[in-house]
Coordinates of C-alpha atoms (C1' of nucleotides) and ligand atoms in Angstrom, one line a residue:
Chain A
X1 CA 0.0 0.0 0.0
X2 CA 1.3 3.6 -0.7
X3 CA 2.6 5.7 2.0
X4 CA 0.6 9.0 2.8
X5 CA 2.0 12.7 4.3
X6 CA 1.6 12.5 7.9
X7 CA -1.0 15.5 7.5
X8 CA -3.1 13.5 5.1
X9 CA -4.0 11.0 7.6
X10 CA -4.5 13.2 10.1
X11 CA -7.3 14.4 7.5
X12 CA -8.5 10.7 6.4
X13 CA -9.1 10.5 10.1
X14 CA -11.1 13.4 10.2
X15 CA -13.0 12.4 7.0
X16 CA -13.9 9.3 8.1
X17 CA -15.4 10.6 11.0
X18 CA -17.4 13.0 9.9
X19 CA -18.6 10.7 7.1
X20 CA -19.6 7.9 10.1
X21 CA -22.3 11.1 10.9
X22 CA -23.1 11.6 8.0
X23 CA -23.9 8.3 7.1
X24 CA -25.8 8.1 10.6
X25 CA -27.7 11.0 9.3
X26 CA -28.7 9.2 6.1
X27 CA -26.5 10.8 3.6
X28 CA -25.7 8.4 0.8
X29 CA -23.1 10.6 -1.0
X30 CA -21.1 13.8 -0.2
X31 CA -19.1 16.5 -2.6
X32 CA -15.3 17.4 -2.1
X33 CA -16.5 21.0 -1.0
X34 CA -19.1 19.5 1.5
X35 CA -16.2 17.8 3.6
X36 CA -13.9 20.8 3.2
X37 CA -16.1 22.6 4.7
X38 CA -16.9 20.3 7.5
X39 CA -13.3 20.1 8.6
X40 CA -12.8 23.7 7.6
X41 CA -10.4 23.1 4.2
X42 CA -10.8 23.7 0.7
X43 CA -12.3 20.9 -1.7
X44 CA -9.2 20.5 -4.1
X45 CA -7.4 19.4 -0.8
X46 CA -10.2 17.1 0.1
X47 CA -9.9 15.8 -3.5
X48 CA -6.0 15.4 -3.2
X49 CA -6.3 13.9 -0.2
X50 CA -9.0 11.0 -1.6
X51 CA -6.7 10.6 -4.3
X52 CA -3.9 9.5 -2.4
X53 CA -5.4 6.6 -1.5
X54 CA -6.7 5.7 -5.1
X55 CA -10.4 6.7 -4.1
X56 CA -12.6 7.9 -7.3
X57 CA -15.8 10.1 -7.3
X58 CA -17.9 10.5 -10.0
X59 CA -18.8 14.0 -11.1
X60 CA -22.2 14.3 -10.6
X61 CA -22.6 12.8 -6.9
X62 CA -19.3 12.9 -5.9
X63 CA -18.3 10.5 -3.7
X64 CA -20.3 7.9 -2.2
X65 CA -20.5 7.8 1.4
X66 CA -20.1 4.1 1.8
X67 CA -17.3 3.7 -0.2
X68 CA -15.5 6.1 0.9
X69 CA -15.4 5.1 4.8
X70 CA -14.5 1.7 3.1
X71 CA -11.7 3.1 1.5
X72 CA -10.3 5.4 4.1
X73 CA -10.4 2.3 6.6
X74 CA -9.3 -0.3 4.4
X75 CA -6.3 2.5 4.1
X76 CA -5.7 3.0 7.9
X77 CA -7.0 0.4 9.5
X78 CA -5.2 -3.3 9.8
X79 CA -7.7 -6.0 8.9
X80 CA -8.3 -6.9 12.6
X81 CA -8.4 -5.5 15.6
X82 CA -5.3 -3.6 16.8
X83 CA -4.3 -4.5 20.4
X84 CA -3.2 -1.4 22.5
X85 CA -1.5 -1.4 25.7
X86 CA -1.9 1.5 28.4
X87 CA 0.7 2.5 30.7
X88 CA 0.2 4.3 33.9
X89 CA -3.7 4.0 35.1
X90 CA -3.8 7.4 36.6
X91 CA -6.5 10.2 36.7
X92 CA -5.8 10.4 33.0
X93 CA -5.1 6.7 32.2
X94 CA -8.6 6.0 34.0
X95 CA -10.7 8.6 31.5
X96 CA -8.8 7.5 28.2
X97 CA -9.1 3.6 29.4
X98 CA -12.8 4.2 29.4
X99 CA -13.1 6.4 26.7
X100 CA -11.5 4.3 24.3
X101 CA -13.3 1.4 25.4
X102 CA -16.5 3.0 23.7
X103 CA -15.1 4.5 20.7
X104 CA -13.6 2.8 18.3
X105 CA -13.8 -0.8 16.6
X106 CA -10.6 -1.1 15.1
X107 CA -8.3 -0.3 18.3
X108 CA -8.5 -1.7 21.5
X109 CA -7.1 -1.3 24.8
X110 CA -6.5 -5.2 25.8
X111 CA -3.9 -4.6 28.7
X112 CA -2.7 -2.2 31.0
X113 CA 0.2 -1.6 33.1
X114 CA 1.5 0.6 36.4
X115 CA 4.2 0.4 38.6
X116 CA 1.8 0.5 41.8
X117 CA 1.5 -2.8 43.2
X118 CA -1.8 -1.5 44.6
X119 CA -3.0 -1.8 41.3
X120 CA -1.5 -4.9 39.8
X121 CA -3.7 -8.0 39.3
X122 CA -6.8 -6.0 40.0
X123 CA -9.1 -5.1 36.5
X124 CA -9.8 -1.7 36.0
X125 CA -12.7 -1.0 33.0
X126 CA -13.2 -4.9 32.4
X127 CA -8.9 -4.6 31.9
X128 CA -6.0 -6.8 33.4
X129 CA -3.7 -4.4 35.3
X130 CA -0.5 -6.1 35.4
X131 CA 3.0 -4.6 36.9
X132 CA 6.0 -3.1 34.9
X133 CA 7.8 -6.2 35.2
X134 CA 5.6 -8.8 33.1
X135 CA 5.5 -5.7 30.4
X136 CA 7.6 -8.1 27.9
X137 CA 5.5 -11.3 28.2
X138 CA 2.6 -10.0 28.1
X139 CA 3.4 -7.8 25.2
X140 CA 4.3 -10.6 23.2
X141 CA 1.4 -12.9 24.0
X142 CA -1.0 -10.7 23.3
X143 CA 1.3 -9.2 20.1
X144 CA 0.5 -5.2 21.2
X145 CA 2.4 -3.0 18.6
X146 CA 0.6 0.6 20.0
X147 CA 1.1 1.8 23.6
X148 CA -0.7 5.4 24.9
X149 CA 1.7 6.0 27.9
X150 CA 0.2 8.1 30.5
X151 CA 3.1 7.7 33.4
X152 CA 4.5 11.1 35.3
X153 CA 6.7 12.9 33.7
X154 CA 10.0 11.6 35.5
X155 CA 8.7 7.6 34.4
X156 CA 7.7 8.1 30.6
X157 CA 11.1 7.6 28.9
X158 CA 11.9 4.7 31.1
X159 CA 8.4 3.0 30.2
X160 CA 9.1 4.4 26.5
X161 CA 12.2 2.2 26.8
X162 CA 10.7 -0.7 28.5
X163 CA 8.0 -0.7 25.4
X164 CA 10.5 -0.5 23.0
X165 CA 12.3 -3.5 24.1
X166 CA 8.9 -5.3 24.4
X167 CA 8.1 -5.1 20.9
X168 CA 5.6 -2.1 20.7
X169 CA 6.2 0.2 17.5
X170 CA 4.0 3.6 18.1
X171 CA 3.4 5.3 21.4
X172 CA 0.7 8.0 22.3
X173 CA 2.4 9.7 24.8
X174 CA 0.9 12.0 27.2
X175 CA 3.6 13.1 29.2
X176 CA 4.8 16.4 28.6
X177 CA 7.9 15.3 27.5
X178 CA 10.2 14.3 24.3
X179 CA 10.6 10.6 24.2
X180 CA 13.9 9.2 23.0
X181 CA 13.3 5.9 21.4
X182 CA 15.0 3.9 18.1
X183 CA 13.9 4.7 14.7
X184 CA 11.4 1.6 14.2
X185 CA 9.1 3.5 16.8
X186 CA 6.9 5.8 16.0
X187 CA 6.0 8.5 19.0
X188 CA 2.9 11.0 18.7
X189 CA 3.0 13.6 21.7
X190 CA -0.5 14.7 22.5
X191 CA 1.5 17.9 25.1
X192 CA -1.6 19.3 26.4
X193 CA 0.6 22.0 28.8
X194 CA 2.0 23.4 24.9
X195 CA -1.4 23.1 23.3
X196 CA -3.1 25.4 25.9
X197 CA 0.1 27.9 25.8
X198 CA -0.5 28.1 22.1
X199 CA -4.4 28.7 22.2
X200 CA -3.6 31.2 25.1
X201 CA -0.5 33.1 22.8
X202 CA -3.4 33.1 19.8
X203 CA -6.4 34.3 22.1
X204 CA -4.1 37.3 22.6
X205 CA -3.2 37.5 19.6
X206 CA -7.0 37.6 18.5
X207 CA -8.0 40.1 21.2
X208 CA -5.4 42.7 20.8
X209 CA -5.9 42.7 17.7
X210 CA -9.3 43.3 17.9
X211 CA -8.6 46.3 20.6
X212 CA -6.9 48.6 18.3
X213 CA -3.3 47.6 19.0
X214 CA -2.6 47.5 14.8
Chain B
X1 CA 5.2 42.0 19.2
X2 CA 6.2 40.2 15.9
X3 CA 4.5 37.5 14.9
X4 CA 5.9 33.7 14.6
X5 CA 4.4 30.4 12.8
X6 CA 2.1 28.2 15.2
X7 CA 5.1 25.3 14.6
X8 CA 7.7 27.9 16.0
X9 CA 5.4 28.4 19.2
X10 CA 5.0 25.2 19.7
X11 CA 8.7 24.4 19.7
X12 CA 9.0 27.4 21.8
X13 CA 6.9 26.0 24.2
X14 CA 8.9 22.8 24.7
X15 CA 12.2 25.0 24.5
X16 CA 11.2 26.2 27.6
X17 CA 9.9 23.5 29.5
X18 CA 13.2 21.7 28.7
X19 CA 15.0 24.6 30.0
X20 CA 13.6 25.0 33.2
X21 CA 14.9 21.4 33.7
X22 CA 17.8 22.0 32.6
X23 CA 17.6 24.7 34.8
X24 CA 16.7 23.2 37.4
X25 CA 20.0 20.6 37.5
X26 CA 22.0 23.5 37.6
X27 CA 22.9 23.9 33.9
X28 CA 23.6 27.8 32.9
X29 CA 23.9 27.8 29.1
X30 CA 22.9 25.6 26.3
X31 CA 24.0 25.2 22.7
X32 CA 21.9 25.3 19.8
X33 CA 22.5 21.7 19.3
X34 CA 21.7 20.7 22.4
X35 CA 18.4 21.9 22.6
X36 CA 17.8 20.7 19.0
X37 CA 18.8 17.1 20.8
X38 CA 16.4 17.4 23.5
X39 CA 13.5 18.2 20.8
X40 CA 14.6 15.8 18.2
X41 CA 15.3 18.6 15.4
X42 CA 18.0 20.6 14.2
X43 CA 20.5 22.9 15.4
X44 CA 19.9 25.6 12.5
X45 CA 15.8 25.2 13.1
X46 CA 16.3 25.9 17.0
X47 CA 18.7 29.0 16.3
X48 CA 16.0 30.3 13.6
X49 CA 12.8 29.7 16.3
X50 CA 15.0 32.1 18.5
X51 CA 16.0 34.6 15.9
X52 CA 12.1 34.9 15.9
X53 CA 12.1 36.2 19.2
X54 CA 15.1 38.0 18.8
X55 CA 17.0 36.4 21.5
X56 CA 20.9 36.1 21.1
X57 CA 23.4 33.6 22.2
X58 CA 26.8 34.1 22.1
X59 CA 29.4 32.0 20.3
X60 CA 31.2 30.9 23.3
X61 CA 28.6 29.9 25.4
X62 CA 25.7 29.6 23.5
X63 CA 22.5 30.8 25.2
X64 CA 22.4 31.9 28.7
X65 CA 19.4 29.7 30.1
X66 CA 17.9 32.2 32.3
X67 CA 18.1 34.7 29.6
X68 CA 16.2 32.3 27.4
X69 CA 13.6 31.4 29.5
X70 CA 12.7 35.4 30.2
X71 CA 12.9 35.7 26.6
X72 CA 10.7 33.0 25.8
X73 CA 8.1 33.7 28.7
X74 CA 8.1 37.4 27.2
X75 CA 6.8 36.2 23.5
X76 CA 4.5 33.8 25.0
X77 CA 3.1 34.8 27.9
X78 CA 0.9 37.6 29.5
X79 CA 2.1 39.6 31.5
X80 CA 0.0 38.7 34.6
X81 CA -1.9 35.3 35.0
X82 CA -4.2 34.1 32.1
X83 CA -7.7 33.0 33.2
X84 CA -9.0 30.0 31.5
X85 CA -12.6 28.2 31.7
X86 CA -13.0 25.1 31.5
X87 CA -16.2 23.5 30.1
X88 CA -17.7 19.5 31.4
X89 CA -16.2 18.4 34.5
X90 CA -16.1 14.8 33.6
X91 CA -13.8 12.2 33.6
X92 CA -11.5 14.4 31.2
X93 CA -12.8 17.5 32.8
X94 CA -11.3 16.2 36.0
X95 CA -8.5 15.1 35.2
X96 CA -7.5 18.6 33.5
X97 CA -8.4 20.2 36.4
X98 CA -6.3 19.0 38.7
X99 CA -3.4 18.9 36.1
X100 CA -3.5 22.4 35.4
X101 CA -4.1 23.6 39.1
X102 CA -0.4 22.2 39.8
X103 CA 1.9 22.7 36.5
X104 CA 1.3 26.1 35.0
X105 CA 2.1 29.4 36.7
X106 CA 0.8 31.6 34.0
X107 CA -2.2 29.7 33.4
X108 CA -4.8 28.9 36.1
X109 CA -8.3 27.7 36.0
X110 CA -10.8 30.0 37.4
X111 CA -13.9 28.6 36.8
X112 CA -15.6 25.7 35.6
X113 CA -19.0 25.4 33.6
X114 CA -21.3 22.2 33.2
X115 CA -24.6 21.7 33.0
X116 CA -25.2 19.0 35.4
X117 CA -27.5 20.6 37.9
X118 CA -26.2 18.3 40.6
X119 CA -22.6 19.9 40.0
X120 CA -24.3 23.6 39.9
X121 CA -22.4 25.4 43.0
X122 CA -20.6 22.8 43.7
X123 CA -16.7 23.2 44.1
X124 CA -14.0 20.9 42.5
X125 CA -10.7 21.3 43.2
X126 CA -11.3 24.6 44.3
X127 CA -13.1 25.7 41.7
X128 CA -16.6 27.3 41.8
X129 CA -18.8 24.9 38.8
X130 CA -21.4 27.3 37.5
X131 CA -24.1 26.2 35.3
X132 CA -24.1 26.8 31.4
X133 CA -26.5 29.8 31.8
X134 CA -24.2 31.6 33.8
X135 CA -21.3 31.7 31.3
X136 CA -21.8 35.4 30.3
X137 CA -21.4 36.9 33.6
X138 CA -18.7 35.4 34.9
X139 CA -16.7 35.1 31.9
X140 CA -17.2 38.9 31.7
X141 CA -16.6 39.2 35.3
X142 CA -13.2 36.8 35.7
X143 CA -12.4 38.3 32.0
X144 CA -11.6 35.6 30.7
X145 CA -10.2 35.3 27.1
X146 CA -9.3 30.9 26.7
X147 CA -11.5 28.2 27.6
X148 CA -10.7 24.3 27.7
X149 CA -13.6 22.7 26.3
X150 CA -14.5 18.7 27.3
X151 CA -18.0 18.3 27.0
X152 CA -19.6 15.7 24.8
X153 CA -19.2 15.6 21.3
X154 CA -23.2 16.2 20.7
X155 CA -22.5 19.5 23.0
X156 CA -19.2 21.0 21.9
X157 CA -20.0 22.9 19.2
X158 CA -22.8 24.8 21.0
X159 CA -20.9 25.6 24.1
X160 CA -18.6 26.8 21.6
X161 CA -21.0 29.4 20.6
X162 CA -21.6 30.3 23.9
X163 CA -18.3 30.7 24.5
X164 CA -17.8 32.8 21.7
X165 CA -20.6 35.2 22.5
X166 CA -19.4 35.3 26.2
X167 CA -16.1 36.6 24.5
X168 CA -13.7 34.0 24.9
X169 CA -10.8 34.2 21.8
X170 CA -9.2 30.9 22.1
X171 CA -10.6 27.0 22.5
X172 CA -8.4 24.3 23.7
X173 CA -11.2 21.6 22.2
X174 CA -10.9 17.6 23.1
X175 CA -14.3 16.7 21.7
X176 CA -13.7 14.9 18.9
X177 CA -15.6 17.3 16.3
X178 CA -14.4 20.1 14.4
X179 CA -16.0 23.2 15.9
X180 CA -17.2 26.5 13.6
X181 CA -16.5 29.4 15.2
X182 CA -15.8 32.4 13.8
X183 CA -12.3 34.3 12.9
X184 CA -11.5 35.7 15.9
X185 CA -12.0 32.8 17.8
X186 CA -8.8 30.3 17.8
X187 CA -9.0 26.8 18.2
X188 CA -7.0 24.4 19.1
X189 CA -8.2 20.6 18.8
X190 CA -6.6 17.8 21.0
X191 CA -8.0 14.9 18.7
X192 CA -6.8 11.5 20.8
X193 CA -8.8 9.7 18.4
X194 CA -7.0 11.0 15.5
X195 CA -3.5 10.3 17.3
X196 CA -4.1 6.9 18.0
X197 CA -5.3 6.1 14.8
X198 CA -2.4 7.6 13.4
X199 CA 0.3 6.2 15.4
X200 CA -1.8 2.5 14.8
X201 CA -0.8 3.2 11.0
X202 CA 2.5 4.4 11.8
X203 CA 3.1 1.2 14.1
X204 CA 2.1 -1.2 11.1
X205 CA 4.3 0.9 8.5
X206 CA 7.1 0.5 10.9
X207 CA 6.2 -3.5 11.5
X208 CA 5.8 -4.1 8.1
X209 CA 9.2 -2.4 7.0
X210 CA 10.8 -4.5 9.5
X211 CA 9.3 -7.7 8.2
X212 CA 10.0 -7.7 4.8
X213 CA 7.4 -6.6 2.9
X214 CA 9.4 -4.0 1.2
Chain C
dA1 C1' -28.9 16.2 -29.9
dA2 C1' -26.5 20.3 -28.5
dA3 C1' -25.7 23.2 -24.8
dT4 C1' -25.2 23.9 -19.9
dA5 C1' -23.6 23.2 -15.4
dA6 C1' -21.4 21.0 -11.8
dC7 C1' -17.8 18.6 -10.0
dC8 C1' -13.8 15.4 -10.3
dG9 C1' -8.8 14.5 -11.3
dT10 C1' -4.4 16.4 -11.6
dG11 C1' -0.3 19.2 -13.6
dA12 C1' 1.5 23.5 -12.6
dT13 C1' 2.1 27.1 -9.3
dT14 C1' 2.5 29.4 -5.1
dC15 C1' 3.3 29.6 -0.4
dT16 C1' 5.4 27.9 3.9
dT17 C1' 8.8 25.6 6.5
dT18 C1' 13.1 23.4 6.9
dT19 C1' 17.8 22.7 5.9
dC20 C1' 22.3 24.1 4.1
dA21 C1' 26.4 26.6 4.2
dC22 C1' 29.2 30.2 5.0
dG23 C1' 30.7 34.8 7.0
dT24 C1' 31.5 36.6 11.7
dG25 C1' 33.2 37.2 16.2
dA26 C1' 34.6 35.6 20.9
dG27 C1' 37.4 33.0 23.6
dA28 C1' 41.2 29.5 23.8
dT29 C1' 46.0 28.2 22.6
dA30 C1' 50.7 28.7 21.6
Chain D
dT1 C1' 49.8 38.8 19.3
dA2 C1' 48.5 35.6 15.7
dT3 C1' 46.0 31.7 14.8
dC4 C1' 42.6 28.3 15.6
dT5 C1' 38.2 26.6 16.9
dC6 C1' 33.5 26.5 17.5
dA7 C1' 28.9 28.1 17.6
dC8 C1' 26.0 31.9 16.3
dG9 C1' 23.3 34.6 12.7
dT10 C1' 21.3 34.5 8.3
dG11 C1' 20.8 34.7 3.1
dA12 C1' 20.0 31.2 -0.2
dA13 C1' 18.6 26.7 -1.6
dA14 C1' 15.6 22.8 -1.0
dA15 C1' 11.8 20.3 0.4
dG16 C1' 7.1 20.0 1.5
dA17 C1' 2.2 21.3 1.6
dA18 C1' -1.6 23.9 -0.1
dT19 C1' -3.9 26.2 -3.8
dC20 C1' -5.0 27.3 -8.5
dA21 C1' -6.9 26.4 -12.7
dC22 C1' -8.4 23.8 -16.4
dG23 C1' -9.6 19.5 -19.3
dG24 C1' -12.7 15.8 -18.9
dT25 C1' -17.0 13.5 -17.6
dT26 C1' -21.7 13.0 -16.5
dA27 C1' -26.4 14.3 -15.7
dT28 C1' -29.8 17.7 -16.8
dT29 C1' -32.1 21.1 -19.6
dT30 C1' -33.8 23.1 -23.9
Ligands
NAD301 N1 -4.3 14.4 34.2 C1 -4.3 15.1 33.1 O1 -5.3 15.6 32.7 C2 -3.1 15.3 32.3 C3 -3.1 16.2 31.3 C4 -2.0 16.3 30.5 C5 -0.9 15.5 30.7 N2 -0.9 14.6 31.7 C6 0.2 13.8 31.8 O2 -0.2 12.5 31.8 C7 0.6 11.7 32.7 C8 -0.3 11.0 33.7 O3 -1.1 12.0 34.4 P1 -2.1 11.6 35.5 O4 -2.8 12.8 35.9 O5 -2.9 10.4 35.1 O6 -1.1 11.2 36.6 P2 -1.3 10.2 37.9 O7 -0.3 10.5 38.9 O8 -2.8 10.4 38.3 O9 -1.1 8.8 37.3 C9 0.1 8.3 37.0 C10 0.0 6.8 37.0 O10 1.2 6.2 36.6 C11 1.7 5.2 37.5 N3 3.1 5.2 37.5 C12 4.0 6.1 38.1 N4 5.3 5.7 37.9 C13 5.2 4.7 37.1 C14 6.2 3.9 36.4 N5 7.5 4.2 36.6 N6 5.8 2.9 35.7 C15 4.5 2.6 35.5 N7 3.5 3.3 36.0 C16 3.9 4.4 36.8 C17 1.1 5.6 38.8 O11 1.0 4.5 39.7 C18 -0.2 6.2 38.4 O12 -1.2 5.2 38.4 C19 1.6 12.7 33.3 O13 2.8 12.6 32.6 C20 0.9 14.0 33.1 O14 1.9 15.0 33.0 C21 -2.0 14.5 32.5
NAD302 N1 -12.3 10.7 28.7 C1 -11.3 10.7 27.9 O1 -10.2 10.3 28.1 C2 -11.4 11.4 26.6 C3 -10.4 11.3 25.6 C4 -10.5 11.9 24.4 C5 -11.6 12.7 24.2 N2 -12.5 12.9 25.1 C6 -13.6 13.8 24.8 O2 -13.7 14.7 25.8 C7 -15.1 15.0 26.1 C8 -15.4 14.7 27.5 O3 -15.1 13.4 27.8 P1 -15.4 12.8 29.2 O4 -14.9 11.4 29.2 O5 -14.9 13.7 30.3 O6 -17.0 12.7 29.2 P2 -18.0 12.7 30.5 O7 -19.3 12.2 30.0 O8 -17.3 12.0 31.6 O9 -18.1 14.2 30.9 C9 -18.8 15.2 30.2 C10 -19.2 16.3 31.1 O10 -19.8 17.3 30.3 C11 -21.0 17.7 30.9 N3 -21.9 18.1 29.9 C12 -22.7 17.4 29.1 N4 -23.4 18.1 28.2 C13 -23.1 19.4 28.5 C14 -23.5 20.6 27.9 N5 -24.4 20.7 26.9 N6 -23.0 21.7 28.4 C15 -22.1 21.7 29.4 N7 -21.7 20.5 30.0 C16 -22.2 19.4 29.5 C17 -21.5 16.5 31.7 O11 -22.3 16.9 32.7 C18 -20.2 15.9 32.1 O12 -19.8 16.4 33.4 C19 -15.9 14.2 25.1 O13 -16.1 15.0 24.0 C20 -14.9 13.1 24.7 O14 -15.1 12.6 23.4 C21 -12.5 12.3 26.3

DNA sequence: AAATAACCGTGATTCTTTTCACGTGAGATA
DNA sequence: TATCTCACGTGAAAAGAATCACGGTTATTT
């Protein structure tokens, strides 16, 4: 399968999503300019984007709803179910654990680990907590490639290491911190502390500019 | 105040936070390169970012890391403590809540919204809650310019009206739905959705380059 | 059946962001 | 003091992403 910019399936993500609703909502086929401006783009990106991934419209109902959620998954999605591993069961461990136990079909949470013996052994959101320590064994049984890592911010390259070693080749990672791991792993920071310092900078931004300060 | 790309306040952002550790273990000056270690980019790009904020190392020492630090809390920050709203005190909600309350000096939480009735007056990490209703007044009142929006996906975009017309000119959003706001209103969406599917694709490129399949 | 209109597919273009590479200057070395 | 080294500052080149714009196709209208 072709390889796609990293912005593109950020997009195809997007697309699909808003294509689940509007399938919900009984729409059979949607134009490029329709998604654009659902995820607030313009339509020849939309088009480029589809075309990427060797999707066809036809010109007078553009693209059909069906296939296109068809396509975008069978372009992002493995064939079955991705296992995902969870580290660190905290406050935000807890909410993302349960979270992602609704939301999606493709990716599931099937194990999760802490270092708190407290919480080893016991099952948190119908999930095995299991300590640091059987990290490799179970990685392996269960052949988990993904890990979301929600540990403190002195434990996440550690565990980053640890995950590396078990096998694991992409990591969510919400610690507020860059993770230094081999090349064969992928790492996407979701840094919530630098998101909200950016929307902050741009609010300014937005309201001086508004109160006469050219 | 010039202005710089959203990716060079980003890095900005983690520039600092890397500082203060480095800070913090006693280090005085960094090089270019070192920083560009710590984020995983280049020497030039980290030199450039700070050129920006025309900030100036010298060749000897590099950058002095208090100097740095001032100079990068000058571009981002206000002067005086930023009030931010948050909106749905779930599980997320929570979470966020007490985060924020400890790790950002510049940023604090000063009131939250939901519109649970049973949370209505109630106070959460020492927070008042105050029901949807009484957005206006308070935003007005606390003047408050960024909110932090986790409410249900069916309910995000209307809060985000509501915070709009209450005057708020920046959205950290983590409901998985692209909100339409008008232009002076930034937005900032934390899609964990979209980064776990997107690190599940990464993952398999980066399995199925190791295994062969060229 | 010809004309019209709307939208897709995509080469070419423009705009943005990153990297290169070299002149400069400050301290170390001899 | 002269030279050497190393990192900064930055114009120029390269790479990457988004947009433009137009030919082609398909359904509808006259
Ligand atoms: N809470 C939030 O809303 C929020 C927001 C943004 C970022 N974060 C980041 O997410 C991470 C987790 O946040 P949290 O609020 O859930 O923290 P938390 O303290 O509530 O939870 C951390 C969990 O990790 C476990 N842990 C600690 N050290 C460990 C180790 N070495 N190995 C394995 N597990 C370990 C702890 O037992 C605990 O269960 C932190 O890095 C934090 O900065 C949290
Ligand atoms: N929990 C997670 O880890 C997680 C992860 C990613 C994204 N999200 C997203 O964040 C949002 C919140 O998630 P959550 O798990 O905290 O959900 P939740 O159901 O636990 O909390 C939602 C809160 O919003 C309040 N609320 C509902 N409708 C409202 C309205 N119209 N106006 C004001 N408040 C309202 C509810 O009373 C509740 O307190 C959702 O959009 C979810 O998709 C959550």
């Amino acid at each position: 399968m072709k390889i796609a910019s990293e912005k593109t399936i950020e997009r195809l993500s997007l697309y699909r999503r808003l294509l689940r609703v509007a399938k919900g909502a009984g729409q059979m086929s949607v134009y490029s300019h329709d998604l654009a401006e659902m995820v607030r783009g313009t339509a020849a990106q939309v088009r480029r984007d589809l075309m990427e991934i060797g999707c066809a419209g036809n010109s007078k109902k553009g693209y059909d709803v069906d296939n296109l959620i068809d396509a975008i998954s069978e372009f992002l999605d493995s064939d079955d179910v991705t296992p995902v591993a969870l580290v660190g069961v905290g406050n935000l461990g807890r909410a993302l654990l349960q979270f992602f136990e609704s939301h999606h079909p493709k990716l599931k949470i099937v194990a999760v680990f802490d270092n708190d013996p407290e919480k080893s052994g016991r099952v948190i959101h119908g999930c095995r907590c299991y300590g640091m320590s059987e990290m490799p064994v179970v990685v392996a049984g269960k052949k988990i490639t993904v890990a979301v890592l929600a540990v403190p911010v002195g434990a996440a390259q550690n565990a980053a290491k640890q995950l590396e070693e078990a096998g694991v080749r992409g990591i969510l990672n919400f610690a507020p911190e860059p993770l230094r791991v081999g090349p064969s792993v992928a790492v996407e920071n979701m840094d919530m502390t630098m998101a909200l310092e950016k929307v902050a900078y741009m609010a300014r931004q937005n309201n001086s500019k508004e109160n006469g300060a050219k």
